Tab-separated table of C-alpha atoms in Angstrom:
chain	number	residue	atom	x	y	z
A	5	UNK	CA	61.754	249.586	81.866
A	6	UNK	CA	63.196	252.588	83.713
A	7	UNK	CA	66.587	252.693	85.419
A	8	UNK	CA	67.022	253.972	88.939
A	9	UNK	CA	68.000	257.626	89.115
A	10	UNK	CA	71.702	258.470	88.991
A	11	UNK	CA	72.956	255.612	86.831
A	12	UNK	CA	75.080	256.122	83.700
A	13	UNK	CA	73.496	256.386	80.270
A	14	UNK	CA	72.499	253.250	78.402
A	15	UNK	CA	73.319	255.044	75.134
A	16	UNK	CA	77.067	254.507	75.268
A	17	UNK	CA	79.296	251.822	73.768
A	18	UNK	CA	79.934	249.576	76.787
A	19	UNK	CA	76.347	249.633	78.085
A	20	UNK	CA	75.016	249.122	74.560
A	21	UNK	CA	77.250	246.060	74.177
A	22	UNK	CA	75.937	244.591	77.438
A	23	UNK	CA	72.346	245.114	76.283
A	24	UNK	CA	72.975	243.552	72.868
A	25	UNK	CA	74.585	240.570	74.600
A	26	UNK	CA	71.467	240.134	76.742
A	27	UNK	CA	69.259	240.367	73.649
A	28	UNK	CA	71.312	237.725	71.828
A	29	UNK	CA	71.157	235.408	74.856
A	30	UNK	CA	67.345	235.606	74.744
A	31	UNK	CA	67.110	234.891	71.011
A	32	UNK	CA	66.813	231.111	71.312
A	33	UNK	CA	63.753	231.060	73.553
A	34	UNK	CA	60.633	229.483	72.091
A	35	UNK	CA	57.879	230.818	74.355
A	36	UNK	CA	59.156	234.420	74.542
A	37	UNK	CA	60.722	236.465	71.763
A	38	UNK	CA	62.231	239.925	71.966
A	39	UNK	CA	61.448	241.287	68.498
A	40	UNK	CA	62.192	245.049	68.708
A	41	UNK	CA	63.825	247.457	71.116
A	42	UNK	CA	64.741	251.081	71.726
A	43	UNK	CA	67.498	252.083	74.131
A	44	UNK	CA	67.225	255.535	75.685
A	45	UNK	CA	69.580	257.084	78.218
A	46	UNK	CA	67.598	255.913	81.250
A	47	UNK	CA	64.968	253.484	79.979
A	48	UNK	CA	64.274	250.688	77.517
A	49	UNK	CA	61.334	249.902	75.267
A	50	UNK	CA	60.682	246.360	74.047
A	51	UNK	CA	58.242	244.785	71.620
A	52	UNK	CA	57.903	241.104	72.473
A	53	UNK	CA	55.915	238.032	71.537
A	54	UNK	CA	54.967	235.475	74.157
A	55	UNK	CA	52.910	232.329	74.277
A	56	UNK	CA	50.797	233.756	77.102
A	57	UNK	CA	50.898	236.272	79.977
A	58	UNK	CA	52.943	233.928	82.192
A	59	UNK	CA	55.592	233.440	79.500
A	60	UNK	CA	55.721	237.197	78.919
A	61	UNK	CA	56.358	237.763	82.622
A	62	UNK	CA	59.021	235.047	82.793
A	63	UNK	CA	60.691	236.272	79.609
A	64	UNK	CA	60.849	239.904	80.690
A	65	UNK	CA	62.096	238.865	84.144
A	66	UNK	CA	64.828	236.764	82.575
A	67	UNK	CA	65.819	239.607	80.261
A	68	UNK	CA	65.825	242.112	83.155
A	69	UNK	CA	68.049	239.829	85.252
A	70	UNK	CA	70.537	239.419	82.382
A	71	UNK	CA	70.612	243.169	81.839
A	72	UNK	CA	70.966	243.956	85.564
A	73	UNK	CA	73.802	241.486	86.069
A	74	UNK	CA	75.649	242.730	83.007
A	75	UNK	CA	75.250	246.440	83.721
A	76	UNK	CA	75.982	246.071	87.431
A	77	UNK	CA	79.234	244.277	86.531
A	78	UNK	CA	80.088	246.946	83.953
A	79	UNK	CA	79.402	249.787	86.370
A	80	UNK	CA	81.030	247.959	89.311
A	81	UNK	CA	77.947	248.195	91.476
A	82	UNK	CA	75.370	245.900	93.035
A	83	UNK	CA	71.719	246.143	93.891
A	84	UNK	CA	68.524	247.022	92.152
A	85	UNK	CA	68.961	248.462	88.660
A	86	UNK	CA	65.391	249.128	87.551
A	87	UNK	CA	63.072	251.604	89.290
A	88	UNK	CA	59.971	249.466	89.270
A	89	UNK	CA	58.093	246.733	87.493
A	90	UNK	CA	57.846	246.981	83.726
A	91	UNK	CA	54.734	248.308	82.042
A	92	UNK	CA	53.154	246.125	79.386
A	93	UNK	CA	50.382	246.386	76.871
A	94	UNK	CA	48.875	243.534	74.877
A	95	UNK	CA	48.500	244.451	71.194
A	96	UNK	CA	45.518	242.998	69.378
A	97	UNK	CA	45.187	244.738	66.004
A	98	UNK	CA	47.484	245.528	63.062
A	99	UNK	CA	47.051	249.257	63.678
A	100	UNK	CA	48.011	248.926	67.355
A	101	UNK	CA	51.145	246.995	66.384
A	102	UNK	CA	52.145	249.516	63.709
A	103	UNK	CA	51.568	252.425	66.099
A	104	UNK	CA	53.643	250.789	68.829
A	105	UNK	CA	56.439	249.994	66.386
A	106	UNK	CA	56.391	253.630	65.326
A	107	UNK	CA	56.483	254.809	68.926
A	108	UNK	CA	59.240	252.443	70.033
A	109	UNK	CA	61.514	252.740	67.025
A	110	UNK	CA	61.336	256.529	66.820
A	111	UNK	CA	61.479	257.053	70.588
A	112	UNK	CA	64.820	258.863	70.428
A	113	UNK	CA	63.139	261.621	68.388
A	114	UNK	CA	60.606	262.082	71.185
A	115	UNK	CA	63.529	262.548	73.576
A	116	UNK	CA	65.152	265.185	71.384
A	117	UNK	CA	67.887	262.981	69.958
A	118	UNK	CA	68.278	263.703	66.274
A	119	UNK	CA	70.254	261.381	64.046
A	120	UNK	CA	73.089	263.321	62.383
A	121	UNK	CA	72.297	261.993	58.918
A	122	UNK	CA	68.544	261.743	59.447
A	123	UNK	CA	68.983	257.965	59.556
A	124	UNK	CA	67.829	255.213	61.866
A	125	UNK	CA	68.667	255.361	65.567
A	126	UNK	CA	71.631	253.001	66.112
A	127	UNK	CA	70.293	252.314	69.615
A	128	UNK	CA	67.096	250.758	68.278
A	129	UNK	CA	66.137	247.767	66.181
A	130	UNK	CA	64.858	250.082	63.438
A	131	UNK	CA	67.595	249.003	61.048
A	132	UNK	CA	66.081	245.514	61.005
A	133	UNK	CA	62.413	246.510	60.616
A	134	UNK	CA	62.643	245.467	56.996
A	135	UNK	CA	66.095	244.530	55.773
A	136	UNK	CA	64.880	244.734	52.179
A	137	UNK	CA	64.311	248.492	52.389
A	138	UNK	CA	67.389	250.328	51.226
A	139	UNK	CA	68.660	252.868	53.747
A	140	UNK	CA	70.750	255.498	51.966
A	141	UNK	CA	73.365	253.914	49.743
A	142	UNK	CA	73.674	250.631	51.608
A	143	UNK	CA	71.454	247.720	52.441
A	144	UNK	CA	71.215	246.698	56.090
A	145	UNK	CA	73.334	243.570	56.259
A	146	UNK	CA	74.269	243.065	59.909
A	147	UNK	CA	72.549	240.184	61.641
A	148	UNK	CA	69.892	241.163	64.134
A	149	UNK	CA	70.496	240.230	67.792
A	150	UNK	CA	66.759	239.642	68.090
A	151	UNK	CA	64.346	236.807	67.521
A	152	UNK	CA	62.339	236.885	64.308
A	153	UNK	CA	58.649	237.644	64.782
A	154	UNK	CA	56.406	234.603	64.385
A	155	UNK	CA	52.943	235.976	64.968
A	156	UNK	CA	50.967	237.250	62.009
A	157	UNK	CA	50.403	240.645	63.687
A	158	UNK	CA	54.079	241.383	64.249
A	159	UNK	CA	55.527	239.783	61.136
A	160	UNK	CA	52.984	240.732	58.464
A	161	UNK	CA	49.741	242.169	59.860
A	162	UNK	CA	51.039	245.611	60.844
A	163	UNK	CA	52.084	246.239	57.231
A	164	UNK	CA	48.407	246.485	56.221
A	165	UNK	CA	48.604	250.100	57.383
A	166	UNK	CA	51.794	250.834	55.427
A	167	UNK	CA	55.453	250.068	55.789
A	168	UNK	CA	57.904	252.621	57.094
A	169	UNK	CA	59.964	254.599	54.618
A	170	UNK	CA	62.519	255.147	57.320
A	171	UNK	CA	62.504	254.727	61.054
A	172	UNK	CA	63.794	258.230	61.614
A	173	UNK	CA	62.830	261.818	62.037
A	174	UNK	CA	59.036	261.711	62.112
A	175	UNK	CA	57.612	260.095	65.245
A	176	UNK	CA	54.529	259.038	63.319
A	177	UNK	CA	56.726	257.627	60.528
A	178	UNK	CA	56.257	258.178	56.872
A	179	UNK	CA	54.211	255.586	55.084
A	180	UNK	CA	54.859	254.382	51.601
A	181	UNK	CA	51.897	252.062	51.546
């Protein structure tokens, strides 16, 4: 989902907080689940699960409205926030899911944003991709603002093609499997 031209960056503390609040508010939905995200300066990437196409549309619309209201209030503005309708793609195979997770969670690298310590982008859900993988000296312990994946493809199936060592520097991700 792309922002209209001329708006402030989404990769700053206050805007990030608004987005996380919107993600948390969506967490309790049964028919639509936001499972992963990447926040870039002027656009957002989401990986979602939905009961069907209608529920996907309703879920993304609801999320977009929450985000628009929150960011418009933060930036003391009104009107349309997003440039156009969101783009979606239905994922059907474990490889497609793993590739999309790799693309979304390492999207900052594609935009030339390097993590100072080579770690996970703090503006993505990469830190929760697998809380059992140790990242540096500490284990990821903060609670995710997202819904837990329920479909086989997004919870287990993608791992057939290898887990991620780290959601970091290499856009294709390293595989340890």
